[in-house]
Amino acid sequence: MSIASRSRRLRLRGADRSASAQRGGRGAPQRPVRVVALGGGHGLAANLRALRLLTDDITAVVTVADNGGSSGRIRTEMPVLPPGDLRMALAALCEDSEWGSIWGDVIQHRFATDGELDGHALGNLMIVALWQILEDPVEGLDQMAELLGARGRVLPMALDPLDIEARVVGADGSARTVSGQYQVATAEGRVEDVRLIPPRPRVPVDVLEAIGRADWIILGPGSWYTSVLPHLMIPEIAEAIAASPARKGIITNLSVGAQEAEGMTSLDMLDVLLARAGDCRFDALVADPTTLEDVLELAEAAQQRGLRTLLRQVSVGDGTPRHDPVRLAAAYRDLFDDAYGDVERGDDRSASRRKRPHRTTRGTDPRTEEDTYGADG
C-alpha cells in the first residue's frame, strides 16, 4: 500500500493515542493533560523533551520562518515550509524505544560531504519528500510522526512560509531594517520591533482546534523575537489563544542579553511579550532562580501583571544554559498541580547563583539552546 493511499486515520498514530485519552472533563484523572507548546528551534525541542515525560497529549506548534542552514537552502529551491524546526520538534517527541532512538538519530543525521548534500539534515529531506507525495504539510508531518512513534503531534503555525523583518537599533542609536530570520537573530544591535511577511498567513485548522481544546498553552523558551513572539503576531492564533479556556504559561529563557535580545533583561523580555500579546492573558511564569540575575524582580513584576511565578531550577546546572528534561518536567508537574511554593529573598544559595547569570554568545555555540541559525536549520 502506498503512502498516498493510506487512510488519514492510519497516519495519525500519535494523534489517535491522544484522542483516545479525551474521556472525562478538564483535569479528569483518566486522561493526560492536553498541552499546546508554541515555539521553535532548540527552545521548543527542550520543552517537548520535558513535556513528553508527563503526557502523550502534546501538540507542538512550530514557527516556519527559518531561512538559514539546510532549511534556507531548501526554501530557495522549492516553495515549501522550512522543515528544520519541525524536524527538531519531531525528534524531541520520539518514543522511548530502540525504534524511536534509531529513527530520532536518523532524521537528525547531517551529511558531511564535498558536494551538494553537505550540511543537509536527512530529516529535512524526508519531510519535504512526504510533502511532495501527500501534497499536504500537515499530513506529511503526521506521517513522519507515525514513523517515529512520536508522543504527540507537530504542526506548522502557518501553511505559508514566513519571513521576518525587524527594526534594529545599533549601539550608536542608528536604526535600520533587517530582513530574514537568520539575519535578525544575528544582527548587531537591539531589536526594537518585528513583523511577519505575510502578516496574515493561512493557519492550519488543526492548530486552532488544538488551542481550543487544550488544558495548558505554553509559550517559550527560545529566541524571543524569531521563535516565540511570531505566534502572537498571527491574528488567528492570537485570537484562538485569547478565546481558549486553557491556562496559559510563559517559560523564560535561561540566558538573556545576547543575540536578538542584546542588552535586554528577563523583565524586558516579559514586557515585550505581554505588549505583543494584546487580549491574550497569561496565568503563570516559570523562571530559573539559579540562572537569571533579576529573577526576584521578575517574579514581583510578573505578580503585578497578574501572573503567578514558579521559581525552580530547570537547568542542567553545569554552567551552560540548557534545560534538564527531568527538572523541567518536575516544574511542569508543579505548575499543572498549582504547587507554586515560596522563594525567600534571603536564600543565600540562590542569591549567590544569581550573581552569575548565563549569557549566550553571538554565534553557534552548541551548548546553548539559543537557535543557532545556519547550523541546525
Coordinates of C-alpha atoms in Angstrom, one line a residue:
M1 CA 0.0 0.0 0.0
S2 CA 1.4 3.4 -1.0
I3 CA 1.7 6.3 1.4
A4 CA -0.8 8.3 -0.6
S5 CA -3.5 5.6 -0.5
R6 CA -3.4 5.0 3.3
S7 CA -6.3 6.4 5.3
R8 CA -5.8 9.5 7.3
R9 CA -6.7 7.6 10.5
L10 CA -3.8 5.2 10.0
R11 CA -1.4 8.1 9.6
L12 CA -2.3 9.7 12.9
R13 CA -0.7 7.3 15.3
G14 CA 0.3 10.0 17.8
A15 CA -3.0 11.9 17.4
D16 CA -5.1 8.8 17.7
R17 CA -3.4 7.9 21.0
S18 CA -4.1 11.4 22.3
A19 CA -7.7 11.3 21.1
S20 CA -8.3 8.1 23.0
A21 CA -7.4 9.9 26.1
Q22 CA -10.1 12.6 25.8
R23 CA -12.6 10.9 28.1
G24 CA -13.8 12.9 31.1
G25 CA -13.8 16.6 31.8
R26 CA -11.0 19.1 32.2
G27 CA -8.5 17.8 34.8
A28 CA -10.1 14.3 34.9
P29 CA -7.6 11.7 36.2
Q30 CA -8.4 9.2 33.4
R31 CA -6.7 11.3 30.7
P32 CA -3.4 13.2 30.5
V33 CA -3.1 16.9 30.5
R34 CA -3.6 18.4 27.0
V35 CA -0.7 20.7 26.3
V36 CA -0.1 23.0 23.3
A37 CA 3.5 24.2 23.2
L38 CA 4.3 27.2 20.9
G39 CA 7.9 28.0 19.8
G40 CA 10.7 26.8 17.5
G41 CA 14.2 25.7 17.3
H42 CA 16.2 24.4 20.3
G43 CA 14.0 26.0 22.9
L44 CA 10.8 24.2 21.8
A45 CA 12.7 20.9 21.4
A46 CA 13.9 21.2 25.0
N47 CA 10.4 22.0 26.1
L48 CA 9.0 18.9 24.4
R49 CA 11.6 16.6 25.9
A50 CA 10.3 17.6 29.3
L51 CA 6.6 17.6 28.5
R52 CA 6.7 14.1 27.0
L53 CA 7.6 12.8 30.4
L54 CA 4.2 13.9 31.7
T55 CA 1.7 13.5 28.9
D56 CA 1.1 12.0 25.5
D57 CA -1.3 14.6 24.5
I58 CA 1.1 17.3 23.2
T59 CA 0.7 19.5 20.2
A60 CA 3.8 21.4 19.2
V61 CA 3.0 24.5 17.1
V62 CA 6.2 25.4 15.3
T63 CA 7.4 28.6 13.7
V64 CA 8.1 28.5 9.9
A65 CA 10.3 31.4 9.2
D66 CA 13.8 29.8 9.2
N67 CA 15.9 30.9 6.3
G68 CA 19.3 29.6 7.4
G69 CA 21.2 26.4 7.0
S70 CA 19.6 23.4 5.4
S71 CA 16.1 24.8 5.7
G72 CA 17.2 28.0 4.0
R73 CA 18.7 26.2 1.1
I74 CA 15.6 24.1 0.6
R75 CA 13.4 27.2 0.7
T76 CA 15.5 28.7 -2.2
E77 CA 14.9 25.6 -4.3
M78 CA 11.3 24.7 -3.5
P79 CA 8.2 26.6 -2.4
V80 CA 7.8 24.7 0.8
L81 CA 7.8 25.4 4.6
P82 CA 11.3 25.4 6.2
P83 CA 11.4 21.9 7.7
G84 CA 14.3 22.3 10.2
D85 CA 12.4 23.4 13.3
L86 CA 9.6 20.9 12.6
R87 CA 12.2 18.1 12.3
M88 CA 13.7 19.1 15.7
A89 CA 10.3 19.0 17.3
L90 CA 9.6 15.6 15.9
A91 CA 12.9 14.2 17.1
A92 CA 12.2 15.5 20.6
L93 CA 9.0 13.6 20.7
C94 CA 10.4 10.2 19.5
E95 CA 9.1 7.3 21.5
D96 CA 11.2 5.7 24.3
S97 CA 12.2 2.5 22.4
E98 CA 15.0 1.3 20.3
W99 CA 12.9 2.1 17.2
G100 CA 12.4 5.7 18.4
S101 CA 16.0 6.1 19.3
I102 CA 17.3 4.9 16.0
W103 CA 14.9 6.9 13.9
G104 CA 15.4 10.0 16.0
D105 CA 19.1 9.8 15.2
V106 CA 18.3 9.1 11.5
I107 CA 16.3 12.3 11.0
Q108 CA 18.8 14.3 12.9
H109 CA 21.7 13.0 10.8
R110 CA 23.5 15.7 8.9
F111 CA 25.5 14.9 5.8
A112 CA 29.2 15.9 5.6
T113 CA 30.4 15.8 2.0
D114 CA 32.2 17.9 -0.6
G115 CA 29.0 18.0 -2.7
E116 CA 25.5 19.5 -2.8
L117 CA 24.3 17.4 0.2
D118 CA 26.8 18.9 2.6
G119 CA 25.1 20.3 5.7
H120 CA 21.6 18.9 4.9
A121 CA 19.7 17.1 7.6
L122 CA 18.2 13.8 6.4
G123 CA 15.0 14.5 8.3
N124 CA 14.5 17.8 6.3
L125 CA 14.7 15.9 3.0
M126 CA 12.4 13.2 4.3
I127 CA 9.8 15.7 5.4
V128 CA 9.9 17.6 2.1
A129 CA 9.6 14.3 0.3
L130 CA 6.4 13.5 2.2
W131 CA 5.0 16.9 1.5
Q132 CA 5.5 16.4 -2.2
I133 CA 4.0 12.9 -2.2
L134 CA 1.0 13.8 0.0
E135 CA 0.6 17.4 -1.1
D136 CA -0.4 18.4 2.4
P137 CA 2.2 19.7 5.0
V138 CA 0.0 18.6 8.0
E139 CA -0.5 15.0 6.7
G140 CA 3.2 14.8 5.8
L141 CA 4.2 15.7 9.4
D142 CA 1.6 13.2 10.8
Q143 CA 3.1 10.5 8.6
M144 CA 6.6 11.3 9.9
A145 CA 5.2 11.3 13.5
E146 CA 3.8 7.8 12.8
L147 CA 7.2 6.6 11.6
L148 CA 8.9 7.9 14.7
G149 CA 6.2 6.8 17.2
A150 CA 6.1 10.4 18.3
R151 CA 4.4 11.1 21.7
G152 CA 2.3 13.9 20.4
R153 CA 1.8 15.9 17.2
V154 CA 3.8 18.5 15.4
L155 CA 2.1 21.2 13.4
P156 CA 3.3 24.3 11.5
M157 CA 1.9 27.5 12.8
A158 CA 1.2 28.6 9.2
L159 CA 0.7 26.9 5.8
D160 CA 2.7 29.7 4.1
P161 CA 6.5 30.1 4.5
L162 CA 7.1 33.2 6.5
D163 CA 9.8 35.9 6.6
I164 CA 10.7 38.1 9.5
E165 CA 11.6 41.8 9.2
A166 CA 12.9 43.8 12.2
R167 CA 13.9 47.3 13.1
V168 CA 17.3 47.0 14.8
V169 CA 18.9 49.9 16.7
G170 CA 22.7 49.9 16.9
A171 CA 25.0 51.0 19.8
D172 CA 25.2 54.4 18.2
G173 CA 21.5 54.9 18.2
S174 CA 21.0 54.5 14.4
A175 CA 18.1 52.3 13.3
R176 CA 18.0 50.0 10.3
T177 CA 15.6 47.4 8.8
V178 CA 16.9 43.8 8.8
S179 CA 15.1 41.1 6.8
G180 CA 15.2 37.3 7.3
Q181 CA 15.1 35.2 10.5
Y182 CA 18.8 34.3 10.4
Q183 CA 19.7 38.0 9.7
V184 CA 17.5 39.3 12.6
A185 CA 18.9 36.7 15.0
T186 CA 22.5 37.6 14.3
A187 CA 22.2 41.3 13.7
E188 CA 24.4 43.7 15.7
G189 CA 22.2 45.8 17.9
R190 CA 18.9 45.6 19.7
V191 CA 15.7 44.5 18.0
E192 CA 13.0 47.2 18.6
D193 CA 10.2 45.7 16.6
V194 CA 9.4 42.8 14.3
R195 CA 6.8 42.0 11.7
L196 CA 5.9 38.9 9.7
I197 CA 5.6 38.7 5.9
P198 CA 2.9 37.9 5.0
P199 CA 1.1 39.4 8.1
R200 CA -1.9 37.1 7.8
P201 CA -0.8 33.7 6.7
R202 CA -3.1 30.7 6.4
V203 CA -3.3 28.8 9.7
P204 CA -4.0 25.0 9.9
V205 CA -7.4 24.3 11.3
D206 CA -5.7 21.6 13.4
V207 CA -3.7 24.3 15.2
L208 CA -6.8 26.3 16.1
E209 CA -8.6 23.1 17.3
A210 CA -5.7 22.1 19.5
I211 CA -5.5 25.5 21.1
G212 CA -9.3 25.4 21.7
R213 CA -9.2 22.0 23.5
A214 CA -6.0 22.5 25.5
D215 CA -5.7 22.4 29.2
W216 CA -2.4 24.4 29.1
I217 CA -0.9 26.6 26.4
I218 CA 2.9 27.1 26.9
L219 CA 4.9 29.8 25.2
G220 CA 8.7 29.7 25.2
P221 CA 11.5 29.2 25.7
G222 CA 13.5 30.1 22.6
S223 CA 14.7 33.0 20.6
W224 CA 12.3 35.6 21.7
Y225 CA 11.7 37.7 18.6
T226 CA 12.1 35.0 15.9
S227 CA 10.7 31.8 17.6
V228 CA 8.4 32.9 20.4
L229 CA 6.7 36.2 19.6
P230 CA 5.7 35.3 16.0
H231 CA 2.9 33.1 17.4
L232 CA 1.3 36.2 18.9
M233 CA 1.7 38.1 15.7
I234 CA -0.6 35.9 13.6
P235 CA -4.1 37.2 14.3
E236 CA -5.9 33.8 14.0
I237 CA -3.6 32.2 16.5
A238 CA -3.6 35.1 18.9
E239 CA -7.4 35.2 18.8
A240 CA -7.6 31.4 19.4
I241 CA -5.2 31.7 22.4
A242 CA -7.3 34.6 23.9
A243 CA -10.5 32.7 23.4
S244 CA -9.2 29.3 24.7
P245 CA -10.4 28.2 28.2
A246 CA -6.9 26.8 28.7
R247 CA -4.5 28.2 31.2
K248 CA -1.5 29.9 29.7
G249 CA 2.1 29.8 30.8
I250 CA 5.3 31.5 29.8
I251 CA 8.7 29.8 30.2
T252 CA 11.6 32.2 30.4
N253 CA 14.9 31.6 28.8
L254 CA 17.9 30.5 30.8
S255 CA 20.1 33.3 29.3
V256 CA 19.4 36.9 28.4
G257 CA 21.1 39.9 26.9
A258 CA 22.7 38.4 23.7
Q259 CA 21.8 37.7 20.1
E260 CA 18.5 39.3 19.1
A261 CA 17.8 40.2 22.8
E262 CA 21.0 42.1 23.1
G263 CA 21.1 44.3 26.2
M264 CA 17.7 43.1 27.5
T265 CA 16.8 41.7 30.9
S266 CA 14.3 39.0 31.7
L267 CA 11.8 41.7 32.7
D268 CA 12.3 43.5 29.4
M269 CA 11.6 40.3 27.6
L270 CA 8.4 39.6 29.6
D271 CA 7.2 43.2 28.9
V272 CA 7.8 42.8 25.2
L273 CA 5.8 39.6 25.1
L274 CA 2.9 40.9 27.1
A275 CA 2.8 44.1 25.0
R276 CA 2.6 41.9 21.9
A277 CA 0.0 39.6 23.5
G278 CA -2.9 42.1 23.3
D279 CA -6.0 40.3 24.6
C280 CA -4.1 37.1 25.5
R281 CA -4.0 36.9 29.2
F282 CA -1.3 34.6 30.8
D283 CA -1.7 32.9 34.1
A284 CA 1.8 31.7 35.1
L285 CA 5.5 32.2 34.6
V286 CA 8.3 29.7 35.1
A287 CA 11.8 31.0 35.8
D288 CA 15.1 29.5 37.0
P289 CA 16.5 31.4 40.0
T290 CA 19.9 29.8 39.5
T291 CA 20.5 31.3 36.1
L292 CA 18.7 34.7 36.0
E293 CA 20.2 37.7 37.7
D294 CA 16.9 39.6 38.0
V295 CA 14.7 36.7 39.0
L296 CA 13.1 38.1 42.1
E297 CA 12.4 41.4 40.4
L298 CA 11.0 39.4 37.5
A299 CA 8.7 37.5 39.9
E300 CA 7.5 40.6 41.6
A301 CA 6.8 42.3 38.3
A302 CA 5.0 39.3 37.0
Q303 CA 2.7 39.2 40.0
Q304 CA 1.9 42.9 39.4
R305 CA 1.0 41.9 35.8
G306 CA -1.3 39.1 37.0
L307 CA 1.0 36.1 36.6
R308 CA 1.8 33.6 39.3
T309 CA 5.5 32.7 39.2
L310 CA 7.0 29.3 39.7
L311 CA 10.7 29.6 40.6
R312 CA 12.5 26.2 40.1
Q313 CA 15.9 25.1 38.9
V314 CA 15.2 23.7 35.4
S315 CA 18.8 24.0 34.0
V316 CA 21.3 21.2 33.9
G317 CA 23.5 23.0 36.4
D318 CA 26.8 22.7 34.7
G319 CA 27.2 26.4 33.8
T320 CA 25.6 26.2 30.4
P321 CA 22.1 27.5 29.6
R322 CA 20.5 24.1 28.8
H323 CA 17.3 22.7 30.2
D324 CA 17.3 19.4 32.2
P325 CA 14.3 17.5 30.9
V326 CA 13.6 15.8 34.3
R327 CA 13.9 19.1 36.2
L328 CA 11.7 20.9 33.7
A329 CA 9.1 18.1 33.8
A330 CA 9.1 18.4 37.6
A331 CA 8.4 22.1 37.3
Y332 CA 5.6 21.4 34.9
R333 CA 4.1 18.9 37.3
D334 CA 4.1 21.6 40.0
L335 CA 2.7 24.1 37.5
F336 CA -0.2 21.8 36.5
D337 CA -0.9 21.0 40.1
D338 CA -0.8 24.7 41.3
A339 CA 2.1 23.8 43.6
Y340 CA 4.0 27.1 43.3
G341 CA 5.6 27.3 46.7
D342 CA 7.7 30.2 48.0
V343 CA 11.2 31.5 47.4
E344 CA 12.6 33.7 50.1
R345 CA 14.7 36.7 49.2
G346 CA 17.2 35.7 51.9
D347 CA 18.1 32.4 50.2
D348 CA 21.8 32.9 50.1
R349 CA 22.5 30.0 47.8
S350 CA 20.0 31.2 45.2
A351 CA 21.4 34.8 45.6
S352 CA 24.9 33.7 45.0
R353 CA 23.9 31.8 41.9
R354 CA 22.0 34.8 40.6
K355 CA 25.3 36.8 40.6
R356 CA 26.4 34.5 37.8
P357 CA 23.8 34.8 35.0
H358 CA 24.2 32.6 32.0
R359 CA 24.7 34.6 28.8
T360 CA 24.8 33.2 25.3
T361 CA 27.4 34.4 22.9
R362 CA 26.8 35.6 19.4
G363 CA 27.5 32.7 17.1
T364 CA 26.8 28.9 17.0
D365 CA 27.7 27.6 20.4
P366 CA 26.2 24.0 20.5
R367 CA 26.0 24.1 24.3
T368 CA 23.2 26.7 24.3
E369 CA 19.5 26.5 23.4
E370 CA 19.5 29.8 21.5
D371 CA 18.6 29.0 17.9
T372 CA 21.9 28.5 16.1
Y373 CA 20.6 29.6 12.8
G374 CA 22.6 28.3 9.8
A375 CA 23.8 25.3 11.7
D376 CA 20.6 23.5 12.7
G377 CA 18.0 24.6 10.2

